[in-house]
CSV table of C-alpha atoms in Angstrom, one decimal:
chain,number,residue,atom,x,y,z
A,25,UNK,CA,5.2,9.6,14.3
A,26,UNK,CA,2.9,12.2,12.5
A,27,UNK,CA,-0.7,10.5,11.6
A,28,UNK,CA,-3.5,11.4,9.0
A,29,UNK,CA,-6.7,11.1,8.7
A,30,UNK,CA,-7.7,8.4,5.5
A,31,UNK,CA,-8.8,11.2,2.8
A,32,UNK,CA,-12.1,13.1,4.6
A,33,UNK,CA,-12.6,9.8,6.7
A,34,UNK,CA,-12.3,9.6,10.2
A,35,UNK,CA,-9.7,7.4,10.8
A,36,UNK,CA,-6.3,8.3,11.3
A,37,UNK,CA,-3.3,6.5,10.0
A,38,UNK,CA,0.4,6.8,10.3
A,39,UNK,CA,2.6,8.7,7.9
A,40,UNK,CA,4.0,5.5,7.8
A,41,UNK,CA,2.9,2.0,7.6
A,42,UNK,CA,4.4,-1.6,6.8
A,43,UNK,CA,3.2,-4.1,4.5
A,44,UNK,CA,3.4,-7.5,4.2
A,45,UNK,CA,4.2,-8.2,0.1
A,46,UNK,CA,6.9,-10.0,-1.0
A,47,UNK,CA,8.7,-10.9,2.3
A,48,UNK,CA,5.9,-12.4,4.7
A,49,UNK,CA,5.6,-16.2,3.8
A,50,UNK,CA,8.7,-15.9,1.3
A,51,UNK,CA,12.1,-13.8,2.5
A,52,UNK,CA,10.0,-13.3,6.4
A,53,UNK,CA,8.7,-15.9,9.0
A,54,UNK,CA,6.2,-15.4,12.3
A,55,UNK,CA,9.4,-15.1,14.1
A,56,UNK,CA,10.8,-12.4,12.1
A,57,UNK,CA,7.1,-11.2,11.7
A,58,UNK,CA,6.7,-10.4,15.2
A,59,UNK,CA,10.3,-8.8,15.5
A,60,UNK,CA,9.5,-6.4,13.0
A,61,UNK,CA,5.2,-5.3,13.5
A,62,UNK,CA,7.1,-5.2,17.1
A,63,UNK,CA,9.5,-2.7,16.2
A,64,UNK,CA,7.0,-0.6,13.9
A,65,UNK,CA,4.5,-0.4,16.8
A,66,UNK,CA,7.6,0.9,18.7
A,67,UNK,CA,8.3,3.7,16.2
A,68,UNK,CA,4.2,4.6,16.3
A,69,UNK,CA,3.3,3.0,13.4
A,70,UNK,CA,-0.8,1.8,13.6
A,71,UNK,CA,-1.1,0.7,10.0
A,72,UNK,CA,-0.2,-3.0,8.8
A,73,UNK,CA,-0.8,-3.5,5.1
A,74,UNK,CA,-2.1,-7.5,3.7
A,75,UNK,CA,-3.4,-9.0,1.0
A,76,UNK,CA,-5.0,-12.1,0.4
A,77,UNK,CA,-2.9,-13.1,-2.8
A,78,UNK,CA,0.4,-12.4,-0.7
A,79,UNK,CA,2.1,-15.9,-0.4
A,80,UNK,CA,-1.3,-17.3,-1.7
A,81,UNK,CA,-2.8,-17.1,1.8
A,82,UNK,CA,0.4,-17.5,3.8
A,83,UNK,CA,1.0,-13.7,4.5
A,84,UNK,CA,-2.2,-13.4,6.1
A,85,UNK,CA,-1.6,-16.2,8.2
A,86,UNK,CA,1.5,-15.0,9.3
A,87,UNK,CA,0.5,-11.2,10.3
A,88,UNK,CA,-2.5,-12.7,12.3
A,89,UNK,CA,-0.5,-15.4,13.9
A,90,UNK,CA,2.7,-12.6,14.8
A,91,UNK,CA,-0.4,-10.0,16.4
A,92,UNK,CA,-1.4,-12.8,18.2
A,93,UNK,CA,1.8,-13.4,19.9
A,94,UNK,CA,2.2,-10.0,20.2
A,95,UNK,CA,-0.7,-9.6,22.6
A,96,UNK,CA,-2.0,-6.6,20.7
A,97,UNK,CA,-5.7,-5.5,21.2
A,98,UNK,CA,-7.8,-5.1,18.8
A,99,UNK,CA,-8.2,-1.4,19.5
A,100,UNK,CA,-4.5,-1.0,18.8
A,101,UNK,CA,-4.2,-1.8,15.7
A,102,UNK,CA,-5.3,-0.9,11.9
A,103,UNK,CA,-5.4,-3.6,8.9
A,104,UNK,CA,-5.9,-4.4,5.7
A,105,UNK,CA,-6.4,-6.8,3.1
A,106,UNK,CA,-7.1,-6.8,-0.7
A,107,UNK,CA,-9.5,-8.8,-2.6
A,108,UNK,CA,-9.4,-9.7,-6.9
A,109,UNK,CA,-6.8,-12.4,-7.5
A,110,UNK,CA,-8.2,-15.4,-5.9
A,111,UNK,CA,-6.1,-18.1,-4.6
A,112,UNK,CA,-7.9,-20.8,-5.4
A,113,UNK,CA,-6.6,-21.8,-8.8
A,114,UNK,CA,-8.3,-21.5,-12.0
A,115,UNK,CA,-11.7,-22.3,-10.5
A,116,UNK,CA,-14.3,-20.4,-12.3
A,117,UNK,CA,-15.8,-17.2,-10.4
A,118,UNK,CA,-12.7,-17.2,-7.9
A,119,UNK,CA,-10.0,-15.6,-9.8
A,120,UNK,CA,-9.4,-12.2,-11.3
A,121,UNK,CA,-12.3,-11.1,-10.4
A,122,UNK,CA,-14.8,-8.3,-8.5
A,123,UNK,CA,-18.4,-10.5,-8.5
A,124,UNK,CA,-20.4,-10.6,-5.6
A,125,UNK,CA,-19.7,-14.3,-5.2
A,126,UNK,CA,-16.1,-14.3,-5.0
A,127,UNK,CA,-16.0,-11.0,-2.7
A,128,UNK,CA,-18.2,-11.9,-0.2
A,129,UNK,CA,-16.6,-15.7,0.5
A,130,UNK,CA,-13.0,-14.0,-0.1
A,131,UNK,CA,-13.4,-11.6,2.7
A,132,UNK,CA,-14.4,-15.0,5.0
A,133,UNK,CA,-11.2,-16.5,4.0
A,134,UNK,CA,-8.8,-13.4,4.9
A,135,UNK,CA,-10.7,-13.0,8.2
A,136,UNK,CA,-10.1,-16.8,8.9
A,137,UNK,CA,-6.6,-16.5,7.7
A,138,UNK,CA,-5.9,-12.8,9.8
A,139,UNK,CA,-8.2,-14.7,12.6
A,140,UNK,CA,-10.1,-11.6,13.1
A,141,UNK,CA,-13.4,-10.7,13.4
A,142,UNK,CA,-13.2,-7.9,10.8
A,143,UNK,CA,-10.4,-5.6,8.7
A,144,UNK,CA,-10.7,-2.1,9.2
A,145,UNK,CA,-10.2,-1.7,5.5
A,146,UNK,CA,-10.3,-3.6,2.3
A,147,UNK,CA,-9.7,-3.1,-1.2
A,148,UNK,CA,-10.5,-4.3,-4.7
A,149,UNK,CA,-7.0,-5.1,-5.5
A,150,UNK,CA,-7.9,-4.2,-9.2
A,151,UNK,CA,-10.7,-3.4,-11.5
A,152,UNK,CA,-12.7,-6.1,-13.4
A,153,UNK,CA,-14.0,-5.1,-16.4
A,154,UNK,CA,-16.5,-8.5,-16.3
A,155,UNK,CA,-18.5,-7.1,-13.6
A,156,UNK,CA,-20.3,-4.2,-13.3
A,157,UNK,CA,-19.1,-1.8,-11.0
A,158,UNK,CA,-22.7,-1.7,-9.3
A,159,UNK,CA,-22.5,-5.7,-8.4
A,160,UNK,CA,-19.2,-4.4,-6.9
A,161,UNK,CA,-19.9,-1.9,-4.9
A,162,UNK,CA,-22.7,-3.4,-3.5
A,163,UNK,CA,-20.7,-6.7,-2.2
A,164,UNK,CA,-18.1,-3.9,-0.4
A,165,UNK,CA,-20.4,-2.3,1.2
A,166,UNK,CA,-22.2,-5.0,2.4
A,167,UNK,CA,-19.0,-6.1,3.9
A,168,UNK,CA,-19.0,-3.0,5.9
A,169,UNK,CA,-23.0,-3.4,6.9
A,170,UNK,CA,-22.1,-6.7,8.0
A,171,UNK,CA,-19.6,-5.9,10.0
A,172,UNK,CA,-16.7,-7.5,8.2
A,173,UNK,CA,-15.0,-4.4,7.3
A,174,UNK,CA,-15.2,-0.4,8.5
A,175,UNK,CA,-14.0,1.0,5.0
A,176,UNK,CA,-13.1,0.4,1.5
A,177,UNK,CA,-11.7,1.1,-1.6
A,178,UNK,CA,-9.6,0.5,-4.7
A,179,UNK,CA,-6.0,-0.5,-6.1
A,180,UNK,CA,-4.2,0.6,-9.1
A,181,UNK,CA,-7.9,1.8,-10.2
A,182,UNK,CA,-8.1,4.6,-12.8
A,183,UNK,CA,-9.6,8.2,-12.0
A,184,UNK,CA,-12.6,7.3,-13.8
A,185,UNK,CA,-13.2,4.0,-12.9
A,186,UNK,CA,-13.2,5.5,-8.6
A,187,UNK,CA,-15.3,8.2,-9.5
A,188,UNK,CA,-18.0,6.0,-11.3
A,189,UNK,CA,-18.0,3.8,-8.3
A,190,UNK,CA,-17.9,6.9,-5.8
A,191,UNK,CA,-21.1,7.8,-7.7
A,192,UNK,CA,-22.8,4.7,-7.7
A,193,UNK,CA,-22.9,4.5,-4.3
A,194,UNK,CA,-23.6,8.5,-3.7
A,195,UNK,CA,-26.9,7.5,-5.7
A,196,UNK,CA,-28.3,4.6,-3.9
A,197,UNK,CA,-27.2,5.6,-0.6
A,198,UNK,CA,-24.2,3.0,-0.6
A,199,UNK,CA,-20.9,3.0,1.8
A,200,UNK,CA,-18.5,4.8,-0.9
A,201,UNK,CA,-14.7,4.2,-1.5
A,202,UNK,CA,-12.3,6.1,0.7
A,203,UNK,CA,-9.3,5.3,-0.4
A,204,UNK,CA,-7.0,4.1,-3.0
A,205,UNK,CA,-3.6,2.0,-2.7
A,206,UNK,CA,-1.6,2.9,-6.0
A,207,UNK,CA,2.1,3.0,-6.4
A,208,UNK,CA,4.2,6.1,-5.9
A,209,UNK,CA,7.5,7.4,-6.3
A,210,UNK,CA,10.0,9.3,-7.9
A,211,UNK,CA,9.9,7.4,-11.0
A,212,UNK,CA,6.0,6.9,-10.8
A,213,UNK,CA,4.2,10.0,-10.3
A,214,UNK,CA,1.6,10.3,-13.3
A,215,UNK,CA,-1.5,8.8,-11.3
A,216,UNK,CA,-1.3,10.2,-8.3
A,217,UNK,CA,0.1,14.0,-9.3
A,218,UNK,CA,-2.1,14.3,-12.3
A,219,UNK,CA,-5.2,11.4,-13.0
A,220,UNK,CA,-6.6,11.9,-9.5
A,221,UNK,CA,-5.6,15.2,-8.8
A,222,UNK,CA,-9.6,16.4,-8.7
A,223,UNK,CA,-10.7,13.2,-6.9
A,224,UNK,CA,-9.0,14.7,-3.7
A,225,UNK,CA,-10.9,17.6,-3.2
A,226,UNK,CA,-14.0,16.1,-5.2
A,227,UNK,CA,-14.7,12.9,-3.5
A,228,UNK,CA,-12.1,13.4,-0.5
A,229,UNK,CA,-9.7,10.7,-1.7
A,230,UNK,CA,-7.1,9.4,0.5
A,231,UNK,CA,-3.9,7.4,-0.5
A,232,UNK,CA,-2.0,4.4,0.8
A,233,UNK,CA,0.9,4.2,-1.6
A,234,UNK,CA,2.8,1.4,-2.3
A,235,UNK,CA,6.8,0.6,-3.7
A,236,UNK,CA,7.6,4.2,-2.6
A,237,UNK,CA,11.5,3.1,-3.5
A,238,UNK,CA,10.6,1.5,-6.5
A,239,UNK,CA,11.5,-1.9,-5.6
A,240,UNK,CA,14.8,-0.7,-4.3
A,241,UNK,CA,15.9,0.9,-7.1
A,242,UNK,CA,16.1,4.5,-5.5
A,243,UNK,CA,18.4,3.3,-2.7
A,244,UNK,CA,21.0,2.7,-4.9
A,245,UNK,CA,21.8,-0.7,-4.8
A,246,UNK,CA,21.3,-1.7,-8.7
A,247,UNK,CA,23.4,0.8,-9.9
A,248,UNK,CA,26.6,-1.3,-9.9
A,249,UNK,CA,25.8,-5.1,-9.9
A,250,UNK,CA,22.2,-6.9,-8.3
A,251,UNK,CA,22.7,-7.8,-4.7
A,252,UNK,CA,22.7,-11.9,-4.0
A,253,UNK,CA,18.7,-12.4,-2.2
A,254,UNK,CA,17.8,-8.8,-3.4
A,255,UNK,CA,14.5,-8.1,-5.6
A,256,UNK,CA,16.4,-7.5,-8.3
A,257,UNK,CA,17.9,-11.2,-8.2
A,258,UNK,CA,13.9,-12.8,-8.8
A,259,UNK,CA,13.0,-13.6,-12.2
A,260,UNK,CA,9.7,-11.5,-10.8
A,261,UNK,CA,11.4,-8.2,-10.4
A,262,UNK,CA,14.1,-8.6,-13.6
A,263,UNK,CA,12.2,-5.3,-14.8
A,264,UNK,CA,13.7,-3.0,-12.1
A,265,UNK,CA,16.9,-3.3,-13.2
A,266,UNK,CA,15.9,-1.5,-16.9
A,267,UNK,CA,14.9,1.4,-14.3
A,268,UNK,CA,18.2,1.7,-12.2
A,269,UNK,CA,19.8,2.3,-16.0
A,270,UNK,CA,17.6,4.4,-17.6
A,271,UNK,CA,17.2,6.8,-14.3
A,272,UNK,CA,21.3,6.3,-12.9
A,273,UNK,CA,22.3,10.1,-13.3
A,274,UNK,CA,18.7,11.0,-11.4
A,275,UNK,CA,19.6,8.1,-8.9
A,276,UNK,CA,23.5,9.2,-8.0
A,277,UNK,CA,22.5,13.2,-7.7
A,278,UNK,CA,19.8,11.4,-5.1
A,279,UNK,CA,22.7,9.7,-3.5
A,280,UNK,CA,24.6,13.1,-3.0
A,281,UNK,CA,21.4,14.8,-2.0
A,282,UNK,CA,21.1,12.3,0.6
A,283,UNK,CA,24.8,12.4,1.8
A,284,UNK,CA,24.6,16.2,2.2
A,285,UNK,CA,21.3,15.7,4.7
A,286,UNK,CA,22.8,13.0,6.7
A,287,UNK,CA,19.9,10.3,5.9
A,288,UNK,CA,19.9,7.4,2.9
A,289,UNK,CA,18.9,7.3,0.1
A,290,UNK,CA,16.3,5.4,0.8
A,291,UNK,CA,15.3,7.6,3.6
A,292,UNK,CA,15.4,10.6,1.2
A,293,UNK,CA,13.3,8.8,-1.4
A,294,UNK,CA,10.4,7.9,1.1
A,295,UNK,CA,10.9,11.3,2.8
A,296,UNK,CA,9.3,13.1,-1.0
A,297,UNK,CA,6.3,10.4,-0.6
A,298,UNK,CA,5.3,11.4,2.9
A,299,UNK,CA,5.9,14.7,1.8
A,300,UNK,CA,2.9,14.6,-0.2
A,301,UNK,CA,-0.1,16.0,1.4
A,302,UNK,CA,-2.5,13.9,-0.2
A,303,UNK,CA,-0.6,10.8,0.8
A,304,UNK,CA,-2.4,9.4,4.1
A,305,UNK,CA,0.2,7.1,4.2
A,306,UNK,CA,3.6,5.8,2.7
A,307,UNK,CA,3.5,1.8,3.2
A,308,UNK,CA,7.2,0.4,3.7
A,309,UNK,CA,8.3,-3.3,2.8
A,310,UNK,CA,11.2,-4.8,4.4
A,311,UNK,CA,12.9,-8.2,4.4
A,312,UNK,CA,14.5,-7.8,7.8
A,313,UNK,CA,14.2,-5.8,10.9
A,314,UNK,CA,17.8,-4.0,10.3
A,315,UNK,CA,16.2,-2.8,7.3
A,316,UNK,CA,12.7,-2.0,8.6
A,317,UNK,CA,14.5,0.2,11.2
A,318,UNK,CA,16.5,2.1,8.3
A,319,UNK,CA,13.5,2.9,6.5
A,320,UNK,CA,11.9,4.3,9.7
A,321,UNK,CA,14.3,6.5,9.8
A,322,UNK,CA,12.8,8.5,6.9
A,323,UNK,CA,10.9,10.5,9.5
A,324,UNK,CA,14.0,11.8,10.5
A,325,UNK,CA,14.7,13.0,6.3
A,326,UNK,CA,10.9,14.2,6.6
A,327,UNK,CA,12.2,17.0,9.0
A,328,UNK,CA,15.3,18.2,7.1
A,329,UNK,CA,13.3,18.1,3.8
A,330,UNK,CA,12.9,21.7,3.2
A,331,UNK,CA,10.2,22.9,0.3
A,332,UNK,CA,13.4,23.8,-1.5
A,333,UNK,CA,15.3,20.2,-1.8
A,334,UNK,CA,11.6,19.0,-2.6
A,335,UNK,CA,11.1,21.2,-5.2
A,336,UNK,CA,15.1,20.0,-6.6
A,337,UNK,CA,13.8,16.4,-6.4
A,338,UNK,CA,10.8,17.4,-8.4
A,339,UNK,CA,12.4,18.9,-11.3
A,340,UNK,CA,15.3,16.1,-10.7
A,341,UNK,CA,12.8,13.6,-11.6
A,342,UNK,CA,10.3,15.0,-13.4
């Protein structure tokens, strides 16, 4: 397992990691939990993705209570949560929101939750136009002073809206933003290739992508029926299937590149993420172990990628 280091941070993270959203506390229990942070840890992954709004709490929970089993120490290990939702209904400064308030007993809850003492990285799962980004950046990185996280950073924030944080904290001498967790793949490549494209060398920006197959689309499955238990089947993920039509000629040449290398689809598809040298790393989802061990796999896809096939996939999808 290649690793990277987070953007110009020190850290170092695996090319790939494994998150926790959609399956822990709905398709994935502690038991199948620990089978599969088990087998990731066996393949050299380090990185283990959370959030507090995953399962309302319950993902958390899980992750913490599989590591615990595990007997992992604490040295071992990297993790995450990400901070904005709220998960405590419609209560008034605790939802959809960045304010000091909400941050700084929202990070208390995820560490009671994880049962850790602190997260080596949290994010502000989305920007919130009601505060000001100063309020915001000053409740991060007084987590960080205080010892409840080592770094942080942003999701599915724009180019502009990093960089005026980034600068904020520059100025007063503030922990700054490291990182930034947006989705990326072959048929979502705007932000990353082209809005943050100076924030790598500017500010040193590192990337923790997520839904690097497009809910599942680029494996294939959608392309003739939806699958019974399958993303596609929620009422939640309904809008995938509008992408495996629109991009099925793209999809099938994918499935022949794929068959000609040896690897899946889906190995293919998260092979051209990792592939990426501003991605730090490539966060997989998986509802099962078999398929968690499929996806790792990809590493083997990274090798046989040449600069040539990437180039094809490019222009493929572009």
């Amino acid at each position: 397992m290649p690793y990277n280091r987070l953007g110009t941070a020190g850290l170092q993270v695996s090319q790939f990691s494994f998150g926790s959203w959609v399956t822990f506390g709905r398709q994935v229990d502690t038991g199948i939990a620990k089978e599969q942070l088990q087998l990731a840890a066996e393949a050299g992954v380090n990185f283990f993705d959370n959030a507090e709004v995953y399962a309302l709490g319950r993902s958390e929970e899980i992750m913490g209570e599989a590591i615990r089993e595990l007997g992992w120490k604490r040295h071992e290990y990297v993790i995450s949560t990400k901070l904005f939702w709220g998960i405590n209904g419609d209560m008034v400064n605790m939802k959809n929101t960045l304010n000091r308030k909400y941050l700084m007993q929202a990070i208390d809850g995820s560490l009671e939750r994880l049962g850790l003492d602190f997260v080596d990285l949290v994010y502000a799962h989305r920007p919130d136009p009601n505060t000001p980004i100063e309020e915001t950046v000053y409740a991060f990185s007084d987590m960080i002073e205080q010892g409840k996280a080592l770094y942080w950073g942003t999701s599915e924030w724009s180019a502009d809206e990093i960089r005026a944080a980034w600068e904020i904290a520059d100025k007063r001498n503030l922990r700054k933003p490291v990182m930034e967790q947006p989705q990326y793949n072959l048929l979502h490549r705007d932000r990353v290739e082209n809005e943050y494209a100076r924030l790598y060398n500017d500010i040193g920006l590192g990337l923790t992508t997520w839904s690097p197959l497009a809910s599942g689309v680029l494996t294939g499955k959608y392309l003739d029926g939806v699958p019974e238990g399958s993303r596609g089947s929620t009422a939640a993920h309904k809008e995938i299937l509008g992408d495996a039509r629109k991009f099925e000629p793209q999809i099938r040449e994918l499935l022949k590149m794929a068959e000609k290398l040896e690897v899946s689809p889906a190995q293919l598809a998260l092979a051209w993420v990792a592939a990426n040298p501003h991605v730090s790393t490539v966060i997989l989802g998986a509802s099962s172990v078999a398929q968690l061990d499929e996806n790792l796999g990809a590493l083997v896809a990274l090798e046989r990628l040449t600069p040539e096939l990437k180039a094809e996939l490019d222009a493929l999808f572009a």
